[in-house]
Tab-separated table of N, CA and C in Angstrom:
chain	number	residue	atom	x	y	z
A	1361	MET	N	40.347	28.117	45.653
A	1361	MET	CA	39.668	26.850	45.831
A	1361	MET	C	40.071	25.919	44.697
A	1362	LEU	N	40.658	24.797	44.993
A	1362	LEU	CA	41.046	23.820	43.982
A	1362	LEU	C	40.094	22.653	44.010
A	1363	LEU	N	39.738	22.180	42.838
A	1363	LEU	CA	38.830	21.057	42.743
A	1363	LEU	C	39.644	19.770	42.721
A	1364	ALA	N	39.164	18.769	43.443
A	1364	ALA	CA	39.903	17.514	43.562
A	1364	ALA	C	39.719	16.630	42.345
A	1365	GLU	N	38.623	16.758	41.641
A	1365	GLU	CA	38.351	15.921	40.477
A	1365	GLU	C	37.769	16.763	39.360
A	1366	PRO	N	37.831	16.287	38.127
A	1366	PRO	CA	37.264	17.066	37.033
A	1366	PRO	C	35.787	17.329	37.279
A	1367	PRO	N	35.344	18.542	37.043
A	1367	PRO	CA	33.940	18.870	37.269
A	1367	PRO	C	33.067	18.282	36.179
A	1368	ARG	N	31.776	18.191	36.462
A	1368	ARG	CA	30.841	17.756	35.439
A	1368	ARG	C	30.041	18.965	34.969
A	1369	CYS	N	29.539	18.882	33.785
A	1369	CYS	CA	28.825	20.005	33.193
A	1369	CYS	C	27.379	20.006	33.674
A	1370	VAL	N	26.901	21.156	34.050
A	1370	VAL	CA	25.528	21.311	34.477
A	1370	VAL	C	24.713	21.759	33.274
A	1371	THR	N	23.598	21.084	33.038
A	1371	THR	CA	22.812	21.419	31.856
A	1371	THR	C	21.382	21.813	32.166
A	1372	SER	N	21.000	21.900	33.429
A	1372	SER	CA	19.621	22.275	33.717
A	1372	SER	C	19.575	23.389	34.753
A	1373	VAL	N	18.530	24.177	34.670
A	1373	VAL	CA	18.309	25.268	35.608
A	1373	VAL	C	16.821	25.556	35.612
A	1374	SER	N	16.343	26.154	36.660
A	1374	SER	CA	14.933	26.479	36.771
A	1374	SER	C	14.499	27.377	35.620
A	1375	PRO	N	13.393	27.032	34.933
A	1375	PRO	CA	12.952	27.854	33.812
A	1375	PRO	C	12.652	29.297	34.206
A	1376	SER	N	12.314	29.521	35.468
A	1376	SER	CA	12.006	30.875	35.901
A	1376	SER	C	13.263	31.733	36.037
A	1377	ASP	N	14.419	31.106	36.083
A	1377	ASP	CA	15.648	31.848	36.278
A	1377	ASP	C	16.397	31.978	34.950
A	1378	ARG	N	15.821	32.738	34.011
A	1378	ARG	CA	16.376	32.877	32.662
A	1378	ARG	C	17.790	33.444	32.658
A	1379	GLY	N	18.077	34.315	33.594
A	1379	GLY	CA	19.402	34.925	33.630
A	1379	GLY	C	20.519	33.914	33.884
A	1380	LEU	N	20.197	32.842	34.596
A	1380	LEU	CA	21.218	31.849	34.918
A	1380	LEU	C	21.251	30.688	33.929
A	1381	GLN	N	20.238	30.565	33.068
A	1381	GLN	CA	20.209	29.434	32.151
A	1381	GLN	C	21.449	29.371	31.275
A	1382	ARG	N	21.824	30.500	30.728
A	1382	ARG	CA	22.980	30.523	29.833
A	1382	ARG	C	24.258	30.155	30.588
A	1383	ALA	N	24.404	30.692	31.784
A	1383	ALA	CA	25.581	30.373	32.586
A	1383	ALA	C	25.582	28.909	33.007
A	1384	ALA	N	24.409	28.360	33.269
A	1384	ALA	CA	24.322	26.986	33.746
A	1384	ALA	C	24.724	25.984	32.671
A	1385	ARG	N	24.536	26.329	31.413
A	1385	ARG	CA	24.912	25.412	30.338
A	1385	ARG	C	26.407	25.145	30.332
A	1386	THR	N	27.186	26.119	30.760
A	1386	THR	CA	28.633	25.936	30.728
A	1386	THR	C	29.254	25.975	32.117
A	1387	ALA	N	28.444	26.084	33.131
A	1387	ALA	CA	28.981	26.105	34.493
A	1387	ALA	C	29.359	24.699	34.918
A	1388	PHE	N	30.363	24.603	35.740
A	1388	PHE	CA	30.831	23.314	36.209
A	1388	PHE	C	30.736	23.276	37.734
A	1389	LEU	N	30.217	22.166	38.246
A	1389	LEU	CA	30.110	21.983	39.691
A	1389	LEU	C	30.685	20.630	40.074
A	1390	GLN	N	31.175	20.534	41.284
A	1390	GLN	CA	31.668	19.248	41.768
A	1390	GLN	C	30.483	18.311	41.982
A	1391	PRO	N	30.619	17.036	41.635
A	1391	PRO	CA	29.515	16.098	41.876
A	1391	PRO	C	29.143	16.002	43.351
A	1392	SER	N	30.093	16.203	44.233
A	1392	SER	CA	29.814	16.091	45.668
A	1392	SER	C	28.915	17.214	46.173
A	1393	ARG	N	28.761	18.279	45.381
A	1393	ARG	CA	27.921	19.400	45.818
A	1393	ARG	C	26.455	19.211	45.448
A	1394	GLY	N	26.118	18.139	44.755
A	1394	GLY	CA	24.713	17.860	44.480
A	1394	GLY	C	24.192	18.483	43.204
A	1395	GLY	N	25.020	19.099	42.433
A	1395	GLY	CA	24.580	19.664	41.166
A	1395	GLY	C	23.797	20.942	41.356
A	1396	LEU	N	23.260	21.463	40.279
A	1396	LEU	CA	22.573	22.745	40.292
A	1396	LEU	C	21.252	22.697	41.032
A	1397	GLY	N	20.618	21.527	41.070
A	1397	GLY	CA	19.306	21.431	41.696
A	1397	GLY	C	19.285	21.885	43.140
A	1398	THR	N	20.392	21.713	43.864
A	1398	THR	CA	20.426	22.115	45.264
A	1398	THR	C	21.267	23.372	45.477
A	1399	SER	N	21.769	23.952	44.389
A	1399	SER	CA	22.617	25.127	44.523
A	1399	SER	C	21.812	26.413	44.439
A	1400	THR	N	22.311	27.427	45.051
A	1400	THR	CA	21.705	28.744	44.945
A	1400	THR	C	22.407	29.507	43.827
A	1401	PRO	N	21.829	30.594	43.325
A	1401	PRO	CA	22.525	31.381	42.311
A	1401	PRO	C	23.901	31.847	42.762
A	1402	GLY	N	24.039	32.192	44.041
A	1402	GLY	CA	25.340	32.611	44.555
A	1402	GLY	C	26.355	31.476	44.508
A	1403	ALA	N	25.907	30.257	44.834
A	1403	ALA	CA	26.805	29.101	44.779
A	1403	ALA	C	27.215	28.810	43.342
A	1404	LEU	N	26.285	29.004	42.416
A	1404	LEU	CA	26.601	28.798	40.997
A	1404	LEU	C	27.677	29.779	40.545
A	1405	LEU	N	27.517	31.038	40.913
A	1405	LEU	CA	28.512	32.035	40.528
A	1405	LEU	C	29.858	31.747	41.173
A	1406	ALA	N	29.865	31.304	42.407
A	1406	ALA	CA	31.113	30.964	43.083
A	1406	ALA	C	31.782	29.778	42.401
A	1407	ALA	N	30.972	28.800	42.001
A	1407	ALA	CA	31.524	27.633	41.312
A	1407	ALA	C	32.111	28.034	39.965
A	1408	CYS	N	31.417	28.907	39.254
A	1408	CYS	CA	31.926	29.389	37.964
A	1408	CYS	C	33.253	30.113	38.150
A	1409	ALA	N	33.332	30.938	39.174
A	1409	ALA	CA	34.572	31.672	39.426
A	1409	ALA	C	35.696	30.715	39.792
A	1410	ALA	N	35.395	29.696	40.588
A	1410	ALA	CA	36.420	28.728	40.984
A	1410	ALA	C	36.924	27.953	39.780
A	1411	VAL	N	36.021	27.561	38.909
A	1411	VAL	CA	36.415	26.814	37.720
A	1411	VAL	C	37.240	27.694	36.799
A	1412	SER	N	36.888	28.960	36.695
A	1412	SER	CA	37.653	29.874	35.848
A	1412	SER	C	39.093	29.955	36.310
A	1413	MET	N	39.306	29.842	37.600
A	1413	MET	CA	40.653	29.926	38.149
A	1413	MET	C	41.426	28.643	37.894
A	1414	HIS	N	40.732	27.557	37.650
A	1414	HIS	CA	41.371	26.258	37.499
A	1414	HIS	C	41.686	25.986	36.025
A	1415	SER	N	42.374	24.904	35.753
A	1415	SER	CA	42.793	24.598	34.383
A	1415	SER	C	41.623	24.335	33.456
A	1416	TRP	N	40.453	23.977	33.965
A	1416	TRP	CA	39.297	23.741	33.119
A	1416	TRP	C	38.673	25.055	32.663
A	1417	GLY	N	39.111	26.138	33.238
A	1417	GLY	CA	38.559	27.446	32.889
A	1417	GLY	C	38.749	27.798	31.428
A	1418	ARG	N	39.897	27.445	30.853
A	1418	ARG	CA	40.158	27.765	29.447
A	1418	ARG	C	39.151	27.064	28.543
A	1419	ALA	N	38.903	25.783	28.797
A	1419	ALA	CA	37.939	25.037	27.990
A	1419	ALA	C	36.538	25.610	28.171
A	1420	ARG	N	36.219	26.004	29.396
A	1420	ARG	CA	34.906	26.576	29.677
A	1420	ARG	C	34.725	27.897	28.936
A	1421	ARG	N	35.762	28.751	28.971
A	1421	ARG	CA	35.672	30.030	28.268
A	1421	ARG	C	35.548	29.823	26.769
A	1422	LYS	N	36.277	28.833	26.234
A	1422	LYS	CA	36.191	28.536	24.803
A	1422	LYS	C	34.783	28.060	24.448
A	1423	ALA	N	34.201	27.216	25.299
A	1423	ALA	CA	32.841	26.731	25.065
A	1423	ALA	C	31.839	27.883	25.124
A	1424	CYS	N	32.041	28.817	26.055
A	1424	CYS	CA	31.159	29.979	26.162
A	1424	CYS	C	31.251	30.847	24.914
A	1425	ARG	N	32.484	31.087	24.441
A	1425	ARG	CA	32.665	31.889	23.223
A	1425	ARG	C	31.998	31.216	22.034
A	1426	ARG	N	32.166	29.909	21.924
A	1426	ARG	CA	31.580	29.175	20.806
A	1426	ARG	C	30.047	29.244	20.857
A	1427	ALA	N	29.472	29.122	22.063
A	1427	ALA	CA	28.019	29.207	22.203
A	1427	ALA	C	27.523	30.596	21.821
A	1428	GLU	N	28.262	31.637	22.217
A	1428	GLU	CA	27.872	32.995	21.859
A	1428	GLU	C	27.959	33.211	20.349
A	1429	GLU	N	29.004	32.661	19.717
A	1429	GLU	CA	29.152	32.804	18.272
A	1429	GLU	C	28.021	32.126	17.526
A	1430	GLU	N	27.572	30.971	18.023
A	1430	GLU	CA	26.512	30.241	17.348
A	1430	GLU	C	25.176	30.951	17.443
A	1431	HIS	N	24.999	31.827	18.419
A	1431	HIS	CA	23.723	32.497	18.604
A	1431	HIS	C	23.745	33.947	18.148
A	1432	ARG	N	24.829	34.388	17.558
A	1432	ARG	CA	24.871	35.766	17.102
A	1432	ARG	C	24.506	35.835	15.624
A	1433	GLU	N	24.193	37.002	15.180
A	1433	GLU	CA	23.802	37.226	13.796
A	1433	GLU	C	24.997	37.701	12.985
A	1434	PRO	N	25.149	37.204	11.768
A	1434	PRO	CA	26.241	37.696	10.925
A	1434	PRO	C	25.942	39.086	10.395
A	1435	ASP	N	26.968	39.791	9.986
A	1435	ASP	CA	26.850	41.116	9.414
A	1435	ASP	C	26.134	41.031	8.059
A	1436	ILE	N	25.366	42.056	7.726
A	1436	ILE	CA	24.611	42.062	6.462
A	1436	ILE	C	25.553	41.998	5.266
A	1437	LYS	N	26.704	42.629	5.355
A	1437	LYS	CA	27.679	42.566	4.253
A	1437	LYS	C	28.150	41.140	4.004
A	1438	THR	N	28.346	40.373	5.073
A	1438	THR	CA	28.769	38.982	4.921
A	1438	THR	C	27.644	38.144	4.335
A	1439	ILE	N	26.410	38.411	4.764
A	1439	ILE	CA	25.259	37.708	4.181
A	1439	ILE	C	25.175	38.014	2.688
A	1440	GLU	N	25.377	39.271	2.335
A	1440	GLU	CA	25.331	39.660	0.923
A	1440	GLU	C	26.442	38.968	0.124
A	1441	THR	N	27.627	38.877	0.690
A	1441	THR	CA	28.735	38.186	0.028
A	1441	THR	C	28.395	36.723	-0.216
A	1442	MET	N	27.854	36.050	0.788
A	1442	MET	CA	27.497	34.641	0.636
A	1442	MET	C	26.312	34.465	-0.316
A	1443	MET	N	25.415	35.447	-0.361
A	1443	MET	CA	24.307	35.405	-1.306
A	1443	MET	C	24.840	35.474	-2.741
A	1444	LYS	N	25.771	36.400	-2.979
A	1444	LYS	CA	26.363	36.531	-4.310
A	1444	LYS	C	27.104	35.253	-4.710
A	1445	PHE	N	27.861	34.692	-3.757
A	1445	PHE	CA	28.557	33.430	-4.019
A	1445	PHE	C	27.550	32.336	-4.388
A	1446	SER	N	26.482	32.215	-3.611
A	1446	SER	CA	25.486	31.161	-3.834
A	1446	SER	C	24.792	31.339	-5.174
A	1447	ASN	N	24.416	32.559	-5.491
A	1447	ASN	CA	23.769	32.821	-6.780
A	1447	ASN	C	24.696	32.467	-7.940
A	1448	GLN	N	25.956	32.852	-7.817
A	1448	GLN	CA	26.921	32.562	-8.883
A	1448	GLN	C	27.176	31.058	-8.995
A	1449	TYR	N	27.325	30.391	-7.865
A	1449	TYR	CA	27.595	28.957	-7.913
A	1449	TYR	C	26.396	28.184	-8.470
A	1450	ALA	N	25.191	28.595	-8.108
A	1450	ALA	CA	23.987	27.946	-8.647
A	1450	ALA	C	23.936	28.100	-10.167
A	1451	LYS	N	24.311	29.266	-10.635
A	1451	LYS	CA	24.319	29.521	-12.088
A	1451	LYS	C	25.376	28.662	-12.786
A	1452	VAL	N	26.594	28.646	-12.245
A	1452	VAL	CA	27.707	27.910	-12.856
A	1452	VAL	C	27.471	26.395	-12.812
A	1453	SER	N	26.943	25.904	-11.694
A	1453	SER	CA	26.736	24.462	-11.531
A	1453	SER	C	25.422	23.979	-12.142
A	1454	LYS	N	24.641	24.914	-12.681
A	1454	LYS	CA	23.346	24.586	-13.290
A	1454	LYS	C	22.424	23.883	-12.300
A	1455	THR	N	22.381	24.435	-11.080
A	1455	THR	CA	21.478	23.937	-10.043
A	1455	THR	C	20.507	25.052	-9.674
A	1456	ASN	N	19.478	24.704	-8.940
A	1456	ASN	CA	18.476	25.669	-8.504
A	1456	ASN	C	18.314	25.604	-6.995
A	1457	TYR	N	17.626	26.613	-6.470
A	1457	TYR	CA	17.331	26.643	-5.043
A	1457	TYR	C	16.082	25.819	-4.756
A	1458	CYS	N	15.894	25.543	-3.477
A	1458	CYS	CA	14.708	24.838	-3.019
A	1458	CYS	C	13.474	25.699	-3.275
A	1459	ALA	N	12.346	25.047	-3.541
A	1459	ALA	CA	11.097	25.770	-3.791
A	1459	ALA	C	10.681	26.590	-2.570
A	1460	ASP	N	10.983	26.107	-1.379
A	1460	ASP	CA	10.729	26.851	-0.148
A	1460	ASP	C	11.918	27.780	0.069
A	1461	LYS	N	11.743	29.066	-0.184
A	1461	LYS	CA	12.852	30.029	-0.140
A	1461	LYS	C	13.462	30.192	1.252
A	1462	SER	N	12.778	29.728	2.288
A	1462	SER	CA	13.370	29.836	3.621
A	1462	SER	C	14.580	28.909	3.757
A	1463	VAL	N	14.614	27.828	2.991
A	1463	VAL	CA	15.748	26.895	3.064
A	1463	VAL	C	17.037	27.577	2.604
A	1464	PRO	N	17.092	28.117	1.370
A	1464	PRO	CA	18.339	28.792	0.994
A	1464	PRO	C	18.653	30.004	1.866
A	1465	ALA	N	17.624	30.701	2.339
A	1465	ALA	CA	17.857	31.878	3.185
A	1465	ALA	C	18.571	31.485	4.476
A	1466	VAL	N	18.095	30.452	5.131
A	1466	VAL	CA	18.687	30.016	6.396
A	1466	VAL	C	20.101	29.470	6.169
A	1467	VAL	N	20.284	28.720	5.091
A	1467	VAL	CA	21.610	28.152	4.813
A	1467	VAL	C	22.608	29.259	4.510
A	1468	ILE	N	22.205	30.248	3.738
A	1468	ILE	CA	23.108	31.358	3.395
A	1468	ILE	C	23.493	32.150	4.638
A	1469	VAL	N	22.552	32.368	5.532
A	1469	VAL	CA	22.867	33.059	6.795
A	1469	VAL	C	23.842	32.212	7.621
A	1470	GLY	N	23.645	30.903	7.653
A	1470	GLY	CA	24.559	30.013	8.366
A	1470	GLY	C	25.959	30.028	7.765
A	1471	LEU	N	26.039	30.038	6.441
A	1471	LEU	CA	27.337	30.128	5.773
A	1471	LEU	C	28.024	31.448	6.116
A	1472	ALA	N	27.248	32.524	6.142
A	1472	ALA	CA	27.802	33.841	6.465
A	1472	ALA	C	28.338	33.870	7.897
A	1473	LEU	N	27.604	33.272	8.809
A	1473	LEU	CA	28.062	33.224	10.205
A	1473	LEU	C	29.373	32.459	10.319
A	1474	HIS	N	29.461	31.318	9.656
A	1474	HIS	CA	30.702	30.548	9.697
A	1474	HIS	C	31.837	31.279	8.995
A	1475	LYS	N	31.516	32.010	7.950
A	1475	LYS	CA	32.545	32.797	7.255
A	1475	LYS	C	33.136	33.834	8.215
A	1476	GLU	N	32.275	34.478	9.003
A	1476	GLU	CA	32.747	35.485	9.959
A	1476	GLU	C	33.500	34.869	11.136
A	1477	THR	N	32.958	33.813	11.700
A	1477	THR	CA	33.530	33.277	12.931
A	1477	THR	C	34.690	32.316	12.698
A	1478	LEU	N	34.678	31.605	11.552
A	1478	LEU	CA	35.698	30.592	11.304
A	1478	LEU	C	36.637	30.952	10.155
A	1479	GLY	N	36.240	31.930	9.356
A	1479	GLY	CA	37.070	32.329	8.222
A	1479	GLY	C	36.773	31.585	6.940
A	1480	ALA	N	35.834	30.647	6.974
A	1480	ALA	CA	35.456	29.877	5.782
A	1480	ALA	C	33.974	29.524	5.881
A	1481	PRO	N	33.300	29.379	4.734
A	1481	PRO	CA	31.874	29.049	4.749
A	1481	PRO	C	31.640	27.557	4.988
A	1482	LEU	N	31.831	27.119	6.207
A	1482	LEU	CA	31.628	25.724	6.591
A	1482	LEU	C	30.138	25.400	6.542
A	1483	CYS	N	29.808	24.232	6.023
A	1483	CYS	CA	28.406	23.800	5.909
A	1483	CYS	C	27.694	23.956	7.258
A	1484	PRO	N	26.606	24.734	7.313
A	1484	PRO	CA	25.924	24.952	8.592
A	1484	PRO	C	24.934	23.846	8.959
A	1485	CYS	N	24.780	22.849	8.101
A	1485	CYS	CA	23.763	21.820	8.314
A	1485	CYS	C	24.312	20.551	8.947
A	1486	ARG	N	25.517	20.606	9.423
A	1486	ARG	CA	26.155	19.436	10.023
A	1486	ARG	C	26.636	19.783	11.430
A	1487	HIS	N	26.790	18.734	12.245
A	1487	HIS	CA	27.364	18.898	13.580
A	1487	HIS	C	28.840	18.546	13.507
A	1488	TYR	N	29.679	19.358	14.115
A	1488	TYR	CA	31.123	19.128	14.107
A	1488	TYR	C	31.643	19.106	15.535
A	1489	GLU	N	32.503	18.163	15.819
A	1489	GLU	CA	33.183	18.123	17.118
A	1489	GLU	C	34.177	19.275	17.214
A	1490	ASP	N	34.878	19.557	16.112
A	1490	ASP	CA	35.889	20.606	16.089
A	1490	ASP	C	35.761	21.370	14.766
A	1491	LYS	N	35.073	22.493	14.809
A	1491	LYS	CA	34.819	23.260	13.585
A	1491	LYS	C	36.097	23.794	12.955
A	1492	GLU	N	37.043	24.220	13.788
A	1492	GLU	CA	38.305	24.746	13.253
A	1492	GLU	C	39.046	23.679	12.450
A	1493	LYS	N	39.040	22.454	12.947
A	1493	LYS	CA	39.691	21.347	12.248
A	1493	LYS	C	38.979	21.076	10.926
A	1494	GLU	N	37.659	21.111	10.936
A	1494	GLU	CA	36.881	20.858	9.723
A	1494	GLU	C	37.152	21.929	8.660
A	1495	VAL	N	37.305	23.168	9.108
A	1495	VAL	CA	37.617	24.249	8.164
A	1495	VAL	C	38.962	23.978	7.502
A	1496	LYS	N	39.944	23.559	8.295
A	1496	LYS	CA	41.271	23.262	7.747
A	1496	LYS	C	41.227	22.077	6.784
A	1497	ASP	N	40.424	21.062	7.115
A	1497	ASP	CA	40.296	19.899	6.233
A	1497	ASP	C	39.674	20.298	4.892
A	1498	GLY	N	38.713	21.217	4.924
A	1498	GLY	CA	38.105	21.742	3.710
A	1498	GLY	C	37.028	20.881	3.090
A	1499	TYR	N	36.790	19.695	3.609
A	1499	TYR	CA	35.822	18.789	2.991
A	1499	TYR	C	34.411	19.374	2.998
A	1500	TRP	N	34.017	19.998	4.114
A	1500	TRP	CA	32.657	20.524	4.238
A	1500	TRP	C	32.580	22.034	4.010
A	1501	ASN	N	33.642	22.660	3.527
A	1501	ASN	CA	33.568	24.073	3.166
A	1501	ASN	C	32.752	24.195	1.887
A	1502	CYS	N	31.818	25.106	1.867
A	1502	CYS	CA	30.905	25.265	0.735
A	1502	CYS	C	31.624	25.871	-0.473
A	1503	PRO	N	31.437	25.308	-1.650
A	1503	PRO	CA	30.717	24.073	-1.943
A	1503	PRO	C	31.528	22.865	-1.481
A	1504	CYS	N	30.861	21.962	-0.807
A	1504	CYS	CA	31.533	20.809	-0.216
A	1504	CYS	C	31.936	19.805	-1.298
A	1505	VAL	N	32.743	18.855	-0.911
A	1505	VAL	CA	33.233	17.855	-1.855
A	1505	VAL	C	32.081	17.060	-2.491
A	1506	PRO	N	31.074	16.591	-1.734
A	1506	PRO	CA	29.974	15.880	-2.394
A	1506	PRO	C	29.249	16.741	-3.442
A	1507	MET	N	29.150	18.034	-3.180
A	1507	MET	CA	28.503	18.926	-4.152
A	1507	MET	C	29.378	19.076	-5.394
A	1508	ARG	N	30.642	19.284	-5.196
A	1508	ARG	CA	31.546	19.475	-6.341
A	1508	ARG	C	31.677	18.211	-7.172
A	1509	GLU	N	31.709	17.051	-6.515
A	1509	GLU	CA	31.932	15.804	-7.240
A	1509	GLU	C	30.661	15.184	-7.802
A	1510	ARG	N	29.564	15.206	-7.022
A	1510	ARG	CA	28.356	14.478	-7.425
A	1510	ARG	C	27.100	15.335	-7.478
A	1511	LYS	N	27.247	16.635	-7.217
A	1511	LYS	CA	26.104	17.554	-7.131
A	1511	LYS	C	25.085	17.088	-6.094
A	1512	GLU	N	25.600	16.719	-4.928
A	1512	GLU	CA	24.771	16.317	-3.795
A	1512	GLU	C	24.961	17.325	-2.669
A	1513	CYS	N	23.977	18.188	-2.475
A	1513	CYS	CA	24.048	19.213	-1.443
A	1513	CYS	C	23.205	18.778	-0.246
A	1514	HIS	N	23.881	18.481	0.862
A	1514	HIS	CA	23.214	18.041	2.088
A	1514	HIS	C	22.258	19.119	2.613
A	1515	CYS	N	22.598	20.378	2.411
A	1515	CYS	CA	21.808	21.500	2.934
A	1515	CYS	C	20.555	21.793	2.107
A	1516	MET	N	20.472	21.214	0.926
A	1516	MET	CA	19.396	21.507	-0.031
A	1516	MET	C	19.477	22.948	-0.521
A	1517	LEU	N	20.684	23.494	-0.541
A	1517	LEU	CA	20.887	24.831	-1.092
A	1517	LEU	C	20.954	24.748	-2.610
A	1518	PHE	N	21.738	23.833	-3.122
A	1518	PHE	CA	21.900	23.655	-4.562
A	1518	PHE	C	21.260	22.319	-4.960
A	1519	LEU	N	20.170	22.391	-5.709
A	1519	LEU	CA	19.430	21.185	-6.080
A	1519	LEU	C	19.434	20.991	-7.593
A	1520	THR	N	19.542	19.730	-7.989
A	1520	THR	CA	19.480	19.408	-9.410
A	1520	THR	C	18.011	19.322	-9.846
A	1521	ASP	N	17.791	19.298	-11.136
A	1521	ASP	CA	16.430	19.294	-11.676
A	1521	ASP	C	15.629	18.053	-11.294
A	1522	ASP	N	16.293	16.940	-11.025
A	1522	ASP	CA	15.572	15.715	-10.684
A	1522	ASP	C	15.130	15.660	-9.218
A	1523	ASN	N	15.496	16.637	-8.415
A	1523	ASN	CA	15.096	16.678	-7.012
A	1523	ASN	C	13.654	17.188	-6.921
A	1524	PRO	N	12.790	16.493	-6.163
A	1524	PRO	CA	11.379	16.919	-6.078
A	1524	PRO	C	11.174	18.275	-5.386
A	1525	PHE	N	12.166	18.769	-4.660
A	1525	PHE	CA	12.018	20.035	-3.940
A	1525	PHE	C	12.577	21.228	-4.704
A	1526	THR	N	13.128	20.997	-5.881
A	1526	THR	CA	13.760	22.070	-6.624
A	1526	THR	C	12.733	23.038	-7.215
A	1527	SER	N	13.186	24.255	-7.380
A	1527	SER	CA	12.367	25.262	-8.058
A	1527	SER	C	13.042	25.555	-9.392
A	1528	ASP	N	12.514	26.511	-10.115
A	1528	ASP	CA	13.159	26.899	-11.372
A	1528	ASP	C	14.007	28.155	-11.166
A	1529	CYS	N	14.267	28.470	-9.919
A	1529	CYS	CA	14.984	29.694	-9.585
A	1529	CYS	C	16.394	29.393	-9.073
A	1530	SER	N	17.373	30.088	-9.638
A	1530	SER	CA	18.747	29.956	-9.163
A	1530	SER	C	19.276	31.296	-8.663
A	1531	HIS	N	18.366	32.136	-8.194
A	1531	HIS	CA	18.733	33.463	-7.704
A	1531	HIS	C	17.870	33.794	-6.498
A	1532	ILE	N	18.498	34.396	-5.493
A	1532	ILE	CA	17.767	34.876	-4.313
A	1532	ILE	C	18.290	36.266	-3.992
A	1533	ASP	N	17.390	37.149	-3.576
A	1533	ASP	CA	17.749	38.532	-3.255
A	1533	ASP	C	18.037	38.685	-1.763
A	1534	LEU	N	18.800	39.719	-1.445
A	1534	LEU	CA	19.122	40.010	-0.052
A	1534	LEU	C	17.854	40.291	0.748
A	1535	GLU	N	16.911	40.988	0.139
A	1535	GLU	CA	15.652	41.299	0.839
A	1535	GLU	C	14.910	40.029	1.224
A	1536	GLU	N	14.914	39.047	0.322
A	1536	GLU	CA	14.251	37.762	0.625
A	1536	GLU	C	14.930	37.068	1.802
A	1537	ILE	N	16.235	37.080	1.803
A	1537	ILE	CA	16.982	36.440	2.885
A	1537	ILE	C	16.698	37.117	4.209
A	1538	LEU	N	16.747	38.446	4.220
A	1538	LEU	CA	16.510	39.178	5.472
A	1538	LEU	C	15.079	39.002	5.950
A	1539	LYS	N	14.128	38.907	5.021
A	1539	LYS	CA	12.725	38.701	5.391
A	1539	LYS	C	12.549	37.318	6.014
A	1540	MET	N	13.170	36.307	5.437
A	1540	MET	CA	13.051	34.938	5.951
A	1540	MET	C	13.789	34.779	7.281
A	1541	LYS	N	14.883	35.504	7.432
A	1541	LYS	CA	15.707	35.438	8.646
A	1541	LYS	C	14.943	35.949	9.856
A	1542	GLY	N	14.046	36.878	9.614
A	1542	GLY	CA	13.221	37.383	10.701
A	1542	GLY	C	13.633	38.660	11.193
């Protein structure tokens, strides 16, 4: 089955059909078919299979892989590596962590995930159109250029003494991170 025009992305599905929600985010249907609202689960699967066969399938598979990577958990060893890096950098740069320990915990886990999936600790607090390109550019790889040049951390991981959210602590333990992570 060949599609005559580029498909549009379907972004909604019945809340009761949890199994199809994930597929629907990246499934593509022809506009002439009325979208997901009038489709059955079988039609959705057929549309997904048809798109996979077409040239848009590669982009769809890449989007699916990226979505799966964003929702997976990094390995504890990688979290520990990023924790050690963060503790050392906070010490060297004479900065402290946020008073709310969940902030550095979440940021460190995000850095660890990007380290595993992208090969570099890309800032997890920003939206990127193309993460691979951003990693190559290096501007937002932790510590990012604003942090290195002006001690301005967008993530609030490394805070200077004049920041109202700073604590007097420049060290976080793995147990604290895992506890905050959930």
